[in-house]
Coordinates of C-alpha atoms in Angstrom, one line a residue:
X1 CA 67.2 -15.2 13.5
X2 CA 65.5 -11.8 15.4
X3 CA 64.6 -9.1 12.2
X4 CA 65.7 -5.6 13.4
X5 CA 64.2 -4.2 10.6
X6 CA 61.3 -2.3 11.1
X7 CA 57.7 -4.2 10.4
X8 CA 55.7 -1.7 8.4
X9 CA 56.8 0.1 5.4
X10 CA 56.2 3.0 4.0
X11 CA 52.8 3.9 3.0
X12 CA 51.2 4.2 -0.4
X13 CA 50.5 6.9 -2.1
X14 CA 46.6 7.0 -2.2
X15 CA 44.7 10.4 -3.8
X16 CA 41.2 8.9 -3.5
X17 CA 39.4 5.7 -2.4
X18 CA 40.3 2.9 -5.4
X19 CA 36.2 2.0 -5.3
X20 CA 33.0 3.2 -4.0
X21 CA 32.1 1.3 -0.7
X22 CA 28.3 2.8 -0.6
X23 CA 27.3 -0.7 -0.7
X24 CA 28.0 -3.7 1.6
X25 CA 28.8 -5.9 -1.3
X26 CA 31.4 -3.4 -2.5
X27 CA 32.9 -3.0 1.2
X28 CA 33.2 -6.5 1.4
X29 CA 34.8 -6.9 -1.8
X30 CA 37.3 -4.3 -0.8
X31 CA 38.0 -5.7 2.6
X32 CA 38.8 -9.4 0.5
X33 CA 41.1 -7.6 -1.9
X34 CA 43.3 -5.4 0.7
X35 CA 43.0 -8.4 3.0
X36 CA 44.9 -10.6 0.6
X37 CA 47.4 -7.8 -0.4
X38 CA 48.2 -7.7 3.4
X39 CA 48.5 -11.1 3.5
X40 CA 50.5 -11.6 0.4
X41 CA 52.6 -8.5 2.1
X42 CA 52.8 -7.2 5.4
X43 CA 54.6 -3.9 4.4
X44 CA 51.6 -3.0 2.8
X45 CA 50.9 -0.5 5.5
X46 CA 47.9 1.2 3.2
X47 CA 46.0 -2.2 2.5
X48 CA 46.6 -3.0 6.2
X49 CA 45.0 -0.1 7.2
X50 CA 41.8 -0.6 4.9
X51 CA 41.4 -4.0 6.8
X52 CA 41.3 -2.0 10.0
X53 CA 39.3 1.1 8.7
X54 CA 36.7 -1.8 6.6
X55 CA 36.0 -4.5 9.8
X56 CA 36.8 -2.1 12.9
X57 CA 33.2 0.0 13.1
X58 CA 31.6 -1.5 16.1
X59 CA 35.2 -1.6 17.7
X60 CA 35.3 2.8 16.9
X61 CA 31.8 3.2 18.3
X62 CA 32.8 1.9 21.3
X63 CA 35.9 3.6 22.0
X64 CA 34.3 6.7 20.8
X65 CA 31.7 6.6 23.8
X66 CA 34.8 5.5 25.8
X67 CA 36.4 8.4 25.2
X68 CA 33.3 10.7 25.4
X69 CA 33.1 9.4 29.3
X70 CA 36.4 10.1 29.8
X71 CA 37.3 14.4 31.1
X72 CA 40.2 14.2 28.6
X73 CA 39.4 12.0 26.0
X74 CA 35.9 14.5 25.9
X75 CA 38.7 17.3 24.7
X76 CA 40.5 15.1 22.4
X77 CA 37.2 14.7 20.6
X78 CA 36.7 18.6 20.5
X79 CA 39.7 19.4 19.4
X80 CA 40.7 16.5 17.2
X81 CA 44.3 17.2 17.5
X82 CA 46.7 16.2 14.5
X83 CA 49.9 14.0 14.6
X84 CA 51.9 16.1 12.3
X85 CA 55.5 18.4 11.6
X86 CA 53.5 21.5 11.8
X87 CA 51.7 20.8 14.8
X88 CA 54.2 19.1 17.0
X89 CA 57.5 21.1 18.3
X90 CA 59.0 18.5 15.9
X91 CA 62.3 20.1 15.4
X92 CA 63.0 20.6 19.0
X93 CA 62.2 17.1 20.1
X94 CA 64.6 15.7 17.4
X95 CA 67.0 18.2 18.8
X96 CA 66.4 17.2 22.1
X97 CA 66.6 13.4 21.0
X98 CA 70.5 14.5 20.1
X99 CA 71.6 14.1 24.1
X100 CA 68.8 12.8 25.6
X101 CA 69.4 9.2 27.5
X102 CA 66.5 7.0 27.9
X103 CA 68.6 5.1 30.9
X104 CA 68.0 8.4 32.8
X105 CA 65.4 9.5 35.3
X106 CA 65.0 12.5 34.0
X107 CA 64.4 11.4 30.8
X108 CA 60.8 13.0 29.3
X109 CA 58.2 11.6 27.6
X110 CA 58.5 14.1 24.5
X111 CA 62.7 13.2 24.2
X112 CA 61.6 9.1 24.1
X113 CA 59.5 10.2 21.4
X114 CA 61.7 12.0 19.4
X115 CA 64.4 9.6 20.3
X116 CA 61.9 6.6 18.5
X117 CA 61.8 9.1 15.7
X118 CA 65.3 10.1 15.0
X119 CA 66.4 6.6 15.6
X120 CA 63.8 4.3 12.9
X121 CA 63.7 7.6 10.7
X122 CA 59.7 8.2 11.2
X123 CA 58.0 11.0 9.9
X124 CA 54.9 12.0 11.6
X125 CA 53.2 12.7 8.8
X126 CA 53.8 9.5 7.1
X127 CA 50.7 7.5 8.8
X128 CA 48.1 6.6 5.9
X129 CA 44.9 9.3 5.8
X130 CA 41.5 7.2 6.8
X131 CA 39.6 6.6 3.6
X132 CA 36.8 3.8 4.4
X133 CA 35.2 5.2 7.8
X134 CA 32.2 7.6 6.7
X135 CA 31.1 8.6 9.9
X136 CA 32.9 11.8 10.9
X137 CA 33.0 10.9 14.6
X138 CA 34.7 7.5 14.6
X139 CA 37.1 8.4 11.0
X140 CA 38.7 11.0 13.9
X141 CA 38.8 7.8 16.7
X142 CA 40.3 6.3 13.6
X143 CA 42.8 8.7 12.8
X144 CA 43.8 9.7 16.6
X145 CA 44.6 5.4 17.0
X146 CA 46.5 5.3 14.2
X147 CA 49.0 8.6 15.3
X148 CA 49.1 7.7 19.1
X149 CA 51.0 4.4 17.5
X150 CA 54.2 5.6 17.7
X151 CA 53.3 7.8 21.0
X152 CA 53.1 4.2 22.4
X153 CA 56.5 2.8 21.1
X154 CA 57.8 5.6 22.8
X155 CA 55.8 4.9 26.5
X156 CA 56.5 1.2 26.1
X157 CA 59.9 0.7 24.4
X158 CA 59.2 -1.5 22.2
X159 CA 61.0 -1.4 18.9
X160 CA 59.1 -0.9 15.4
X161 CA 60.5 -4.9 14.6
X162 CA 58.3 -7.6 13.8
X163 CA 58.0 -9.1 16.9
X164 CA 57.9 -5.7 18.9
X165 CA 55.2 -4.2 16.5
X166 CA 53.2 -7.6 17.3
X167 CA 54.1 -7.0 21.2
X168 CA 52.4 -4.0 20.7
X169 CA 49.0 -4.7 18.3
X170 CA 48.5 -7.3 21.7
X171 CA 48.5 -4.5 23.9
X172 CA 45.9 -2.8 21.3
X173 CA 43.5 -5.6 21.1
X174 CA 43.1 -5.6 24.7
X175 CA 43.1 -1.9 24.9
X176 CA 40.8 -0.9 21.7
X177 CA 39.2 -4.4 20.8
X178 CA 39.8 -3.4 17.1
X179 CA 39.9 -6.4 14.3
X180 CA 42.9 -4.7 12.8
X181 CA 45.0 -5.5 15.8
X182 CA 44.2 -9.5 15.8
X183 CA 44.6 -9.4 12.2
X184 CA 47.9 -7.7 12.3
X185 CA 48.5 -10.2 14.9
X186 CA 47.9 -13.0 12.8
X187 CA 49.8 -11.7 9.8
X188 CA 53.0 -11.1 11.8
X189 CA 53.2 -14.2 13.1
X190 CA 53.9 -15.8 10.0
X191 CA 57.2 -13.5 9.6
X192 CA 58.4 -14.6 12.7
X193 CA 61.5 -17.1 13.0
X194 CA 61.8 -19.5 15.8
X195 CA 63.6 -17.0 18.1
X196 CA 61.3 -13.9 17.2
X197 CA 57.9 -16.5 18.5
X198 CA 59.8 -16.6 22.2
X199 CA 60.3 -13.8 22.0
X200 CA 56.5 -12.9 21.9
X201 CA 55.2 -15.9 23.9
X202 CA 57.8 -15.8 26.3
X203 CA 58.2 -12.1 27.2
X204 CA 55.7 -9.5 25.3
X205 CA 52.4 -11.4 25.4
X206 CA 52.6 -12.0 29.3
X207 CA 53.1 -8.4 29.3
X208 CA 50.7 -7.2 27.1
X209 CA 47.9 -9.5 29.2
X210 CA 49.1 -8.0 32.3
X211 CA 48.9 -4.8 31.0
X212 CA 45.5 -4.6 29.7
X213 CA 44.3 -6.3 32.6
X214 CA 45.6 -3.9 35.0
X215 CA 44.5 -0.6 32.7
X216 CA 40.6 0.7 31.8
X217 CA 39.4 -0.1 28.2
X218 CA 40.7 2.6 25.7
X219 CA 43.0 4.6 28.4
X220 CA 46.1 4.6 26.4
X221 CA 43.5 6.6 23.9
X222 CA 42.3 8.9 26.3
X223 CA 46.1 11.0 27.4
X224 CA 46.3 14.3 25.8
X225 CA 50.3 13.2 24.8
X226 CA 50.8 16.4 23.3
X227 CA 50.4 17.9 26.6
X228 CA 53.1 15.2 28.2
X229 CA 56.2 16.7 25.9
X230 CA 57.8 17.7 29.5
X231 CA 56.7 15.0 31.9
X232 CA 59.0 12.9 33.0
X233 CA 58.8 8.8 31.1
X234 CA 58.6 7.3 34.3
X235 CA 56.1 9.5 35.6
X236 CA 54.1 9.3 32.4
X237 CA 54.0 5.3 32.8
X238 CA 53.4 5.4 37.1
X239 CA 50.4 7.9 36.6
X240 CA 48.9 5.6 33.3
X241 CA 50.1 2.2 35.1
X242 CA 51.8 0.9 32.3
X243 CA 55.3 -0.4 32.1
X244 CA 58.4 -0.6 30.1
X245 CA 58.1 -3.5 27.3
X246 CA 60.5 -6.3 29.1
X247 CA 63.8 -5.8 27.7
X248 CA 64.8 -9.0 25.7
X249 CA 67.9 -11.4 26.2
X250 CA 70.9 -10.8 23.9
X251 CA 70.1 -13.0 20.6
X252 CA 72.0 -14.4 17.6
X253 CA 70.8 -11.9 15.1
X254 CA 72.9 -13.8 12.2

C-alpha cells in the first residue's frame, strides 16, 4: 500500500523553549526526549525539528561558510529573507496555480510552487520557528533550510508523501550533511509498506545519489528562489543541474 497522505503534520504550537539548553547535559536531555517523541511519532513536525536544530551545529557552520563563498548565497545571508504570506506574492501565485500546467514548457518556477501549495494545502508560514540554535548566524542557515523545503518539492516534484518526503531528506543529506536529514531518514522508513521501500530503493535514492553527486555541497541553499517566481521550471532545473524526481509506476494504493 503507497500513503498519499502527506508525511509531516502540522506543527505545534510552541511560545518558548520547554527548558533551558545553557548546559550540555540539558541539550542532551532535550535532544533524548524530542528524539523519542519523533520516534514514537513522525507527525511530530516540532520535536523533529528540535532533533535537527539540537545535533545539526557543525553541519550549519559548514553550510554557513558555504554559503558565505558563494556571490548569492553572500546576499541571502545579508538579507536573511523570510518564507512567509506577507513577503511572498502569495496570492498571485495561488492564483496563478488556478490554470497553470506543470506538463507545460512554459510552466514557471513560482506557478510549481504555488501549484505544491494549493494542491497539499501548505501555508508558508506554518514551518516551526528555530528555538535551540543560539548563534544568530547559523539559527538564520537554520531557518532559510527549513523554508527552501517546500521550494524544493516544487523544483523536484516530489510529493509531501512518506516515501517522497524521504526521497527528498536523501537529496538533503547529500546536499547539507545535516543529522536531521539521516534521522528523518531513518524514522520514515519505518512507515513505509513493502511498495513505498521500492519505491525509494528502486527509483528516488538512485536519484538522489546522482543528484548530489553531480551538484556542489549546499547549492540548492545558495538560489535566491524568490528571485526565480518568473523563470521558467525547466530552465530553473538546466541552470542548477538538477532534475525532475522520477515519476513512479501506477500502484495499488488499496
Amino acid at each position: 500500500m503507497v500513503t498519499t497522505e502527506p508525511f509531516y503534520g502540522l506543527p505545534r504550537s510552541q511560545a518558548s523553549k520547554d527548558c533551558e539548553t545553557d548546559t550540555a547535559s540539558a541539550r542532551f536531555a532535550l535532544l533524548l526526549r524530542h528524539a523519542a517523541t519523533a520516534l514514537r511519532d513522525p507527525t511530530r513536525a516540532d520535536s523533529v525539528a528540535a532533533v535537527g536544530e539540537l545535533t545539526g551545529t557543525l553541519a550549519l557552520q559548514r553550510m554557513h561558510q558555504a554559503m558565505k563563498g558563494d556571490p548569492v548565497g553572500r546576499q541571502i545571508l545579508k538579507d536573511r529573507p523570510i518564507v512567509s504570506k506577507a513577503s511572498i506574492p502569495y496570492e498571485r501565485l495561488i492564483d496563478e496555480a488556478k490554470t497553470a500546467d506543470l506538463s507545460a514548457d512554459t510552466v514557471t518556477f513560482g506557478q510549481a510552487y504555488g501549484i505544491f501549495l494549493k494542491t497539499h494545502d501548505f501555508d508558508p508560514d506554518g514551518r516551526d520557528k528555530v528555538r535551540y540554535v543560539e548563534d544568530e548566524e547559523l539559527a538564520y542557515v537554520m531557518l532559510r533550510y527549513r523554508q527552501c523545503h517546500d521550494f524544493w518539492h516544487a523544483l523536484t516534484q516530489l510529493p509531501p508523501t512518506v516515501v517522497g518526503e524521504l526521497g527528498l531528506k536523501w537529496l538533503e543529506l547529500f546536499q547539507t550533511g545535516l543529522p536531521l536529514a539521516a534521522f528523518a531518514s531513518t524514522v520514515g522508513s519505518f512507515q513505509l509498506s513493502q511498495q513505498e521501500q521500492q519505491i525509494l530503493w528502486i527509483h528516488y535514492l538512485p536519484w538522489a545519489k546522482r543528484i548530489g553527486r553531480q551538484l556542489p555541497y549546499c547549492a540548492l541553499m545558495n538560489v535566491y528562489y524568490e528571485t526565480e517566481w518568473d523563470t521558467p521550471l525547466n530552465k530553473l532545473r538546466k541552470r542548477l543541474h538538477i532534475e525532475q524526481a522520477p515519476e513512479i509506476p501506477s500502484v495499488d494504493q488499496n
